[in-house]
Structure formats: structure tokens, C-alpha cells
CSV table of C-alpha atoms and ligand atoms in Angstrom, one decimal:
chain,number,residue,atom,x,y,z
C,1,UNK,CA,-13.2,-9.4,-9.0
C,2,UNK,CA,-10.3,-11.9,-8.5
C,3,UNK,CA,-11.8,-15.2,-8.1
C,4,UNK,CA,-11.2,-16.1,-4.6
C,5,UNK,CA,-11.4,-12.8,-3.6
C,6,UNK,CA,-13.8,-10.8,-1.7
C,7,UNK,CA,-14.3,-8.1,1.2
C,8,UNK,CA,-15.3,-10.2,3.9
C,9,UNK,CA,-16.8,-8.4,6.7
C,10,UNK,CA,-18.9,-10.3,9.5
C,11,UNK,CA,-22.3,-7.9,9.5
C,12,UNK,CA,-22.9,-9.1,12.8
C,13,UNK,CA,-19.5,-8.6,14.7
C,14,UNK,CA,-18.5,-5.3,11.9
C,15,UNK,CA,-15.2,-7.5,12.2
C,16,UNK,CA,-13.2,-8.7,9.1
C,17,UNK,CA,-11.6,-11.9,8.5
C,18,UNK,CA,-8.3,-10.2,9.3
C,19,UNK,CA,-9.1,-8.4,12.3
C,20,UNK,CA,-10.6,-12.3,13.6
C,21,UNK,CA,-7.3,-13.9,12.7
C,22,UNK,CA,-4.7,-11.4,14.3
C,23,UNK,CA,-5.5,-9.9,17.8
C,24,UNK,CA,-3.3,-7.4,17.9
C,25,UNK,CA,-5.0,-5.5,15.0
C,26,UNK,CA,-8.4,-6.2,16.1
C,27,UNK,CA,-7.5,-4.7,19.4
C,28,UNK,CA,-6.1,-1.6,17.9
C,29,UNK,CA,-8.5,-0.9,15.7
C,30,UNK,CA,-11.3,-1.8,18.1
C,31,UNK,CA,-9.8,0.8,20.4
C,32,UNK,CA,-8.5,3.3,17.8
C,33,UNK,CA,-5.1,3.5,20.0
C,34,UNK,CA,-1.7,2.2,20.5
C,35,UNK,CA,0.9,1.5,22.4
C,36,UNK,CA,4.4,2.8,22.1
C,37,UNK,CA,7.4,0.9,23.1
C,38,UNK,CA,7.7,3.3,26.1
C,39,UNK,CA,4.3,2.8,27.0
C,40,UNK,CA,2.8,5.6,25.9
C,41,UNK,CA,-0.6,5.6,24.5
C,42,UNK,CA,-1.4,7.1,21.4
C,43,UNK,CA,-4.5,7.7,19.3
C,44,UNK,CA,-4.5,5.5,16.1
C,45,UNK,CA,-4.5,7.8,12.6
C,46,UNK,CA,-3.1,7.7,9.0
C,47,UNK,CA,-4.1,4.3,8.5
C,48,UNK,CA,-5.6,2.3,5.9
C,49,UNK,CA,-9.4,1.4,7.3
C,50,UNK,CA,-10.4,-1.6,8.1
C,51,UNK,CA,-11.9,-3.2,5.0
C,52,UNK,CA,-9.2,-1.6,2.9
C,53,UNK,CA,-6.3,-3.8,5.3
C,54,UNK,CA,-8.9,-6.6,4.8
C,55,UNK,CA,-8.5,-6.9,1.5
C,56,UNK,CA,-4.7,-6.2,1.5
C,57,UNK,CA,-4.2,-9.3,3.7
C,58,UNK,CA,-7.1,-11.6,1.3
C,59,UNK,CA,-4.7,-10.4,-1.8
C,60,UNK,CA,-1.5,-11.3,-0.2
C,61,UNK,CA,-2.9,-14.8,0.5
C,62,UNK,CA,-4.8,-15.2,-3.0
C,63,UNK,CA,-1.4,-14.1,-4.8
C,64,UNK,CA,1.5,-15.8,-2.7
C,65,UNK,CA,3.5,-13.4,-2.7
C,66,UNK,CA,7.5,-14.3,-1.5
C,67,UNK,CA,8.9,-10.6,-1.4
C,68,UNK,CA,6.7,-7.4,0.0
C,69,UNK,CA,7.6,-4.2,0.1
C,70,UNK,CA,5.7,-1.7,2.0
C,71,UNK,CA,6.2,2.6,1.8
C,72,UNK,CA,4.4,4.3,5.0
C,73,UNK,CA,4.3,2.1,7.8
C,74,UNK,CA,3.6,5.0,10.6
C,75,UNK,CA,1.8,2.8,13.8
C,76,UNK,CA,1.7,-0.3,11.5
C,77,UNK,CA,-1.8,-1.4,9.7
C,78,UNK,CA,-0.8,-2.5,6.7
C,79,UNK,CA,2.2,-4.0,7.6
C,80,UNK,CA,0.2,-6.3,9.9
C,81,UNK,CA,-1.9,-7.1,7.3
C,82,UNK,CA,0.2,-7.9,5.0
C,83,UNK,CA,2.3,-9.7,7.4
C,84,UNK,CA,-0.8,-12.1,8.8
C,85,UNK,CA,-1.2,-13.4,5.4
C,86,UNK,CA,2.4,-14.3,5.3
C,87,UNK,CA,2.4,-16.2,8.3
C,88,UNK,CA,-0.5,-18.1,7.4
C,89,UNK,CA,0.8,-19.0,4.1
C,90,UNK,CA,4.2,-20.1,6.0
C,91,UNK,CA,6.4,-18.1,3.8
C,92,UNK,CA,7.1,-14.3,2.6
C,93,UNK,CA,8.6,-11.7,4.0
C,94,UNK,CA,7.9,-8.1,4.2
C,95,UNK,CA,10.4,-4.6,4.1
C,96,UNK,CA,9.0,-1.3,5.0
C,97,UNK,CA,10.3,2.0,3.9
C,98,UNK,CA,9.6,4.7,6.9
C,99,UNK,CA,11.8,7.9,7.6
C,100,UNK,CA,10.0,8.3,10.8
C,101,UNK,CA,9.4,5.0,12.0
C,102,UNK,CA,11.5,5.4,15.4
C,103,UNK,CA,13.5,8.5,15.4
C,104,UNK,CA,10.1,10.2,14.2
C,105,UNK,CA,6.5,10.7,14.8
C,106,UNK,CA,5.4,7.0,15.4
C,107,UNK,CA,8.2,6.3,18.2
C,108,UNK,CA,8.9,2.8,17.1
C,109,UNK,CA,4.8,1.7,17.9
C,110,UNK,CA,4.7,-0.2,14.1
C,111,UNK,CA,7.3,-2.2,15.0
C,112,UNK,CA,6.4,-2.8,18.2
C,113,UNK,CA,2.9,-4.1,17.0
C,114,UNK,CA,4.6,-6.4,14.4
C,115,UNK,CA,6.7,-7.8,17.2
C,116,UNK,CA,3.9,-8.1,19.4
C,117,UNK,CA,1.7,-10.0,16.8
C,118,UNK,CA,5.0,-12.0,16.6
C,119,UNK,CA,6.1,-11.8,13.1
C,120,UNK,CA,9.3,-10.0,13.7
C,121,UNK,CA,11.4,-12.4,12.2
C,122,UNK,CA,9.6,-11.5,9.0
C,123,UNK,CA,9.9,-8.2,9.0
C,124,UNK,CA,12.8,-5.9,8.1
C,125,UNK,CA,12.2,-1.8,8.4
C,126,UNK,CA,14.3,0.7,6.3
C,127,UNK,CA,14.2,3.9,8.1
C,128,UNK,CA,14.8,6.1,5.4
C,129,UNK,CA,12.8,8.1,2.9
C,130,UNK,CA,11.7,6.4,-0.4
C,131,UNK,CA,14.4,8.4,-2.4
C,132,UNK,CA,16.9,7.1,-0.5
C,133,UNK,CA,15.7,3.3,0.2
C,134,UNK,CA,14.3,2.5,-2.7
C,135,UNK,CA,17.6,2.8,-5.2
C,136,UNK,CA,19.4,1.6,-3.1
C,137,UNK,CA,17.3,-1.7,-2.7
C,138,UNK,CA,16.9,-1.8,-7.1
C,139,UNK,CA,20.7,-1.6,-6.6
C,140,UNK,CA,21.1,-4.8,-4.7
C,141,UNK,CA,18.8,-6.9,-7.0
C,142,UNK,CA,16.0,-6.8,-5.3
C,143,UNK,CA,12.9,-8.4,-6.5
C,144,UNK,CA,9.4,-7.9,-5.5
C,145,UNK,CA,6.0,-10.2,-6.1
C,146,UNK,CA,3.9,-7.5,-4.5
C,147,UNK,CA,3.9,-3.4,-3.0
C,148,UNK,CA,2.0,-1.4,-1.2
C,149,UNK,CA,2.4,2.4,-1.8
C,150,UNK,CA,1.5,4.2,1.3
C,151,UNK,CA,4.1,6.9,2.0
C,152,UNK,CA,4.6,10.6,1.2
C,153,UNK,CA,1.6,11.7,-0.7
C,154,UNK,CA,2.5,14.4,-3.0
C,155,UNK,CA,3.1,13.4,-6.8
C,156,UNK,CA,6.8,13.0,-7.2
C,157,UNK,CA,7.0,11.2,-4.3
C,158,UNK,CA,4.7,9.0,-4.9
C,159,UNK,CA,5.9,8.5,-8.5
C,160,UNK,CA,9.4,8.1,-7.5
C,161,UNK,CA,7.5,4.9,-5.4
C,162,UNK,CA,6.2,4.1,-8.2
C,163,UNK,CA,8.8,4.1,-10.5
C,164,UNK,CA,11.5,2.3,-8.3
C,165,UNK,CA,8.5,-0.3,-7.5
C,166,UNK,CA,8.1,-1.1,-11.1
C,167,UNK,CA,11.8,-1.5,-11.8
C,168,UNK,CA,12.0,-4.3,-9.1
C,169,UNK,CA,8.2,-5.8,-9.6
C,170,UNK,CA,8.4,-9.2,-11.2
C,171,UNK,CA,6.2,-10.0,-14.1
C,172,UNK,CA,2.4,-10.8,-12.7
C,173,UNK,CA,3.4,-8.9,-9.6
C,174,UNK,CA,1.0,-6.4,-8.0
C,175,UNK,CA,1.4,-2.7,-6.8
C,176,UNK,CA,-1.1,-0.9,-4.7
C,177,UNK,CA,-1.9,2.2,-3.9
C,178,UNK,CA,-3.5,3.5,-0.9
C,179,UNK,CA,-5.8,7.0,-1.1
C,180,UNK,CA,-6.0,6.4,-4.7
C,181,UNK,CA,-8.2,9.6,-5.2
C,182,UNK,CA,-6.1,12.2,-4.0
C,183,UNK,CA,-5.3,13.8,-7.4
C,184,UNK,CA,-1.4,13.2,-6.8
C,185,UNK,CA,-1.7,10.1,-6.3
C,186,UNK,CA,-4.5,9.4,-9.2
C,187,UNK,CA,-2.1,11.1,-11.4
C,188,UNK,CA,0.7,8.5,-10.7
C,189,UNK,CA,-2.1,5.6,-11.4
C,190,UNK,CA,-2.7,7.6,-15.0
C,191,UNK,CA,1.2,7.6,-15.4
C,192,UNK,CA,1.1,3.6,-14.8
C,193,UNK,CA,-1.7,3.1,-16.8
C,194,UNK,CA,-0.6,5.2,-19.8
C,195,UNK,CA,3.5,4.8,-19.6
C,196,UNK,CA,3.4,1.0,-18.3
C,197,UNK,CA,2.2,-2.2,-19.0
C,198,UNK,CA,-0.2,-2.5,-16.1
C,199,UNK,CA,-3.5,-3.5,-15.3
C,200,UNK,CA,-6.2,-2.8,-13.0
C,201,UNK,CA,-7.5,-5.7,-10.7
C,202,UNK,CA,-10.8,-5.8,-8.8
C,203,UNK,CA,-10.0,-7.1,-5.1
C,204,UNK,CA,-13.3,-6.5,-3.9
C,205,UNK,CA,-13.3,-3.3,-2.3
C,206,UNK,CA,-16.6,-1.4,-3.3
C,207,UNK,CA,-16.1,2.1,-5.6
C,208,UNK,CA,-16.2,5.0,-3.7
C,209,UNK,CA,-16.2,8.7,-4.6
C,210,UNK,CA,-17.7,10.2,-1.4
C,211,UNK,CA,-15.9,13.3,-0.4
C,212,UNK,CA,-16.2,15.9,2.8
C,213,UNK,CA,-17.4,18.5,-0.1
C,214,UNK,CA,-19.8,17.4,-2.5
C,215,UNK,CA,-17.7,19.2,-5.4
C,216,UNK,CA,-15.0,16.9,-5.1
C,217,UNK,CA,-17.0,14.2,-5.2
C,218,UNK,CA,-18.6,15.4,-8.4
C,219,UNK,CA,-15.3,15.5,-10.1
C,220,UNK,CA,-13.9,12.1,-8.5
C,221,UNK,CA,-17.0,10.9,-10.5
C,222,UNK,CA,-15.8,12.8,-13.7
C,223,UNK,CA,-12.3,11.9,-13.4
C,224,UNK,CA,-12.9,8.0,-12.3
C,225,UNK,CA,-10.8,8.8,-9.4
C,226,UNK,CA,-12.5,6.9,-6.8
C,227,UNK,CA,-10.7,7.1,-3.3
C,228,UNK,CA,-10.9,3.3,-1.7
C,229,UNK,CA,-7.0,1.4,-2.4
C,230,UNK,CA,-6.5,0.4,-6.1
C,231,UNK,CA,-4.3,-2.5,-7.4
C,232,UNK,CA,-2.5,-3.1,-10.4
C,233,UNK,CA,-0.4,-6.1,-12.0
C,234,UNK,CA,2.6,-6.1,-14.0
C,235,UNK,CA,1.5,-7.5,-17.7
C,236,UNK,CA,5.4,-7.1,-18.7
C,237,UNK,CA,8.7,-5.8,-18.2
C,238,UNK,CA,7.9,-2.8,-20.4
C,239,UNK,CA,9.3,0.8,-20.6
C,240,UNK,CA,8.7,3.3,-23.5
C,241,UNK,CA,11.2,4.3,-26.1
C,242,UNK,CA,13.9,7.2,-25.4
C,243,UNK,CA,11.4,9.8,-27.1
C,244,UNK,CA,8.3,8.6,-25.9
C,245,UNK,CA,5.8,10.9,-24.3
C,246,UNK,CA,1.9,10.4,-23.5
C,247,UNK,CA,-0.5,12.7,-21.7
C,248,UNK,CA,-1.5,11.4,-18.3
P,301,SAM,C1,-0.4,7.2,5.8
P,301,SAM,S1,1.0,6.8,6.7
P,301,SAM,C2,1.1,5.1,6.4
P,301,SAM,C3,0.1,4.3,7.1
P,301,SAM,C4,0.3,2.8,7.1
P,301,SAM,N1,0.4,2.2,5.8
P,301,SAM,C5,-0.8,2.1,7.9
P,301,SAM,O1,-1.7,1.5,7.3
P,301,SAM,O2,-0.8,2.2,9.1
P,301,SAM,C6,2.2,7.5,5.7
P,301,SAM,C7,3.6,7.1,6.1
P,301,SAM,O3,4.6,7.6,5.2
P,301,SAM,C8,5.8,7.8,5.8
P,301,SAM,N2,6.6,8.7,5.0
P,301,SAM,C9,6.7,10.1,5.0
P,301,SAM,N3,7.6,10.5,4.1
P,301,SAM,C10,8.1,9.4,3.6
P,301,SAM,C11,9.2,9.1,2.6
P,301,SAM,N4,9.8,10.2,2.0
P,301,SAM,N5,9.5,7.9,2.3
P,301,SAM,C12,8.8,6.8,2.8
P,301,SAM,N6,7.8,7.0,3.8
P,301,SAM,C13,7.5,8.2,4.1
P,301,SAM,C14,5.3,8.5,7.1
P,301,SAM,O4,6.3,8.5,8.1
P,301,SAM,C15,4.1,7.6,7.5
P,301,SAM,O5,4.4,6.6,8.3
């Protein structure tokens, strides 16, 4: 595990350290619902759980980051945890890449929460998909300390995540990935592993192959896919000779 890193949930309250520093977030996921800018209440799904935001927030304090980038913010978990550990540190900034962020399913409710916890000015959305966004931020020079891949879940959008992520990710920076055992998203983390310079870091979260069918959890086991959010940091600035190829 990092040092200084750990999943730190209260046994007594079932509360993390995140949800007792940010109220917002410990009221929606107390509730499991949210609020749309209209008003509209809506049940809370597609976010990362509890202890897996936990840890996102302990990593972005640990690491310091100055730039975040985000893909997938839908009602706006991760965001907020990345975003409390920003405003505790005093400095940082986060964009997130959503398609659907207010013209779409989540009716402008992320960005509502983020400006209800009050860390709007820190915040910037793209509302576009990732193969739009994402060249178009390498184009303007933008660098990243640390990402959180949360978006479209099938492989060549989630390597096309990866891949613009990696062009922009300083040296020492961090990517992580959320549902890490889905086998298109696994398949990007074996792409990282085997046509990068990346390595795996342990930020607490306990290993976990449990499935809903006892067959898939078999072959999560076989495959060391595990499902809880994996991270990774940038060794170098490294990409593979014109001819290279590796199985992944
Ligand atoms: C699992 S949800 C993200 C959950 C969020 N990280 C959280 O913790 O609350 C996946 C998100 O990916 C977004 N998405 C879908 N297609 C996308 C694309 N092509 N580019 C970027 N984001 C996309 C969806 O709108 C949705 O908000």
C-alpha cells in the first residue's frame, strides 16, 4: 500500500473519512438520491461506492495533484471526491468529460452537487464524448498529475481514454480506472501494463473478485481481474517502436 494511505471507514458510523468531511456526499449517499437542478428527485446509480470514492479522495490528497481529469461524471461521486481533496489541499482543479451531463440522462444534477458542495470555481465540465474532448484537450497542451477513467465502458472507448490520458499524464502521474474487472476494461489495464511504462499502486482498497454468478468469479480469480478501482503511475514517457506489437 502507499504509505499514508488507507481505506478509512468508521465501523461504527459505516461512514468514511470523505463522506464526514463533505456533506453533500454523505447526504447523497446516505439517501441513495439526488436532486436535479429542477428539483426533481432521482434515485442515485452508476457510481463509484463509497469506499472506492474514499480512497479516490485519500489518493488525491496523498499525491497533490494540480491538474485532474475526470471521464463519466453522471450525478457526480467521483467528481466530489476528487474535488474535496482539492479544496482541502487549497489548490487543483478538476475537468470532467460527460456527453450527457446536462442535455442528457443526469439533467445537470453532477454539477449541481459540485456547486452545492461549493467547489464550482474548481471545476470545469466538457460536455462532449471522450473522442471528441480528449484530442482536443492533448491539442491545447494540456497536462495532467492525475485521471480517473469512468466513462463509456466498452474496450475502444475506454482505450481511447486511456490512450489520450497517457499522452497528457506527466511523469509520476496516476490513472485510475473504475470497474476494473469488466473484461473491456481489464483488457485496457493489460494494454497499459504490457505497451506502457506503468505501474500498479496499492491505495488500499481490499481485492475483490465477487461476482453475481459464481463462474465469473472463478475466472476473475484466473485472470487476476479483480473488480474494486485500480491505479497506475506513469514510470516514463514511453511509447513502443513503429513495429512493436505485444499480446495483451
Ligand atoms: C458510470 S457513470 C460515471 C459515474 C461517476 N464517475 C460517479 O462516480 O458518479 C459513466 C458516465 O460516462 C458517461 N459517458 C458515456 N459515454 C461517454 C463518452 N463517450 N465519453 C465520456 N463519457 C461518457 C455517462 O454519461 C456517465 O455519466
Amino acid at each position: 500500500m502507499e504509505e499514508g494511505l488507507r481505506v478509512n471507514t468508521n465501523l461504527t458510523s459505516g461512514q468514511t473519512d470523505l463522506e464526514a468531511r463533505n456533506s453533500t456526499l454523505k447526504e447523497i449517499i446516505a439517501t441513495g438520491q439526488v436532486t436535479s437542478p429542477n428539483g426533481q428527485v432521482l434515485s442515485l446509480h452508476s457510481h463509484v461506492s463509497a469506499i472506492e470514492a474514499n480512497a479516490l479522495y485519500e489518493l488525491v490528497k496523498k499525491r497533490q495533484p494540480r491538474t485532474v481529469l475526470e471521464v463519466g461524471m453522471a450525478f457526480g461521486v467521483s467528481s466530489l471526491a476528487i474535488l474535496t481533496a482539492l479544496d482541502e489541499l487549497g489548490a487543483g482543479s478538476l475537468t470532467s468529460v460527460d456527453p450527457n451531463q446536462i442535455e442528457g440522462e443526469w439533467k445537470g444534477t453532477g454539477l449541481a452537487n459540485v456547486r452545492r458542495a461549493g467547489f464550482a470555481s474548481r471545476h470545469t465540465l466538457i460536455e462532449q464524448s471522450n473522442f471528441l474532448a480528449l484530442p482536443r484537450l492533448f491539442e491545447s497542451g494540456m497536462k495532467i498529475d492525475l485521471a480517473y477513467i469512468d466513462g463509456w465502458h466498452t474496450f475502444e472507448y475506454a482505450l481511447l481514454d486511456f490512450f489520450f490520458i497517457d499522452k497528457m499524464l506527466a511523469e509520476h502521474g496516476v490513472v485510475g480506472f473504475n470497474d476494473a474487472g469488466w473484461p473491456s476494461v481489464h483488457k485496457v489495464i493489460k494494454f497499459l501494463l504490457r505497451h506502457r511504462k506503468y505501474v500498479e499502486i496499492d491505495v488500499g482498497l481490499p481485492t475483490v473478485y465477487r461476482a453475481r454468478h459464481f463462474h465469473t468469479a472463478i475466472a476473475r480469480r484466473i485472470l487476476n481481474a479483480p473488480t474494486q478501482d485500480r491505479y497506475f503511475e506513469k514510470l516514463a514517457q514511453w511509447e513502443p517502436p513503429f513495429n512493436y506489437f505485444a499480446n495483451f
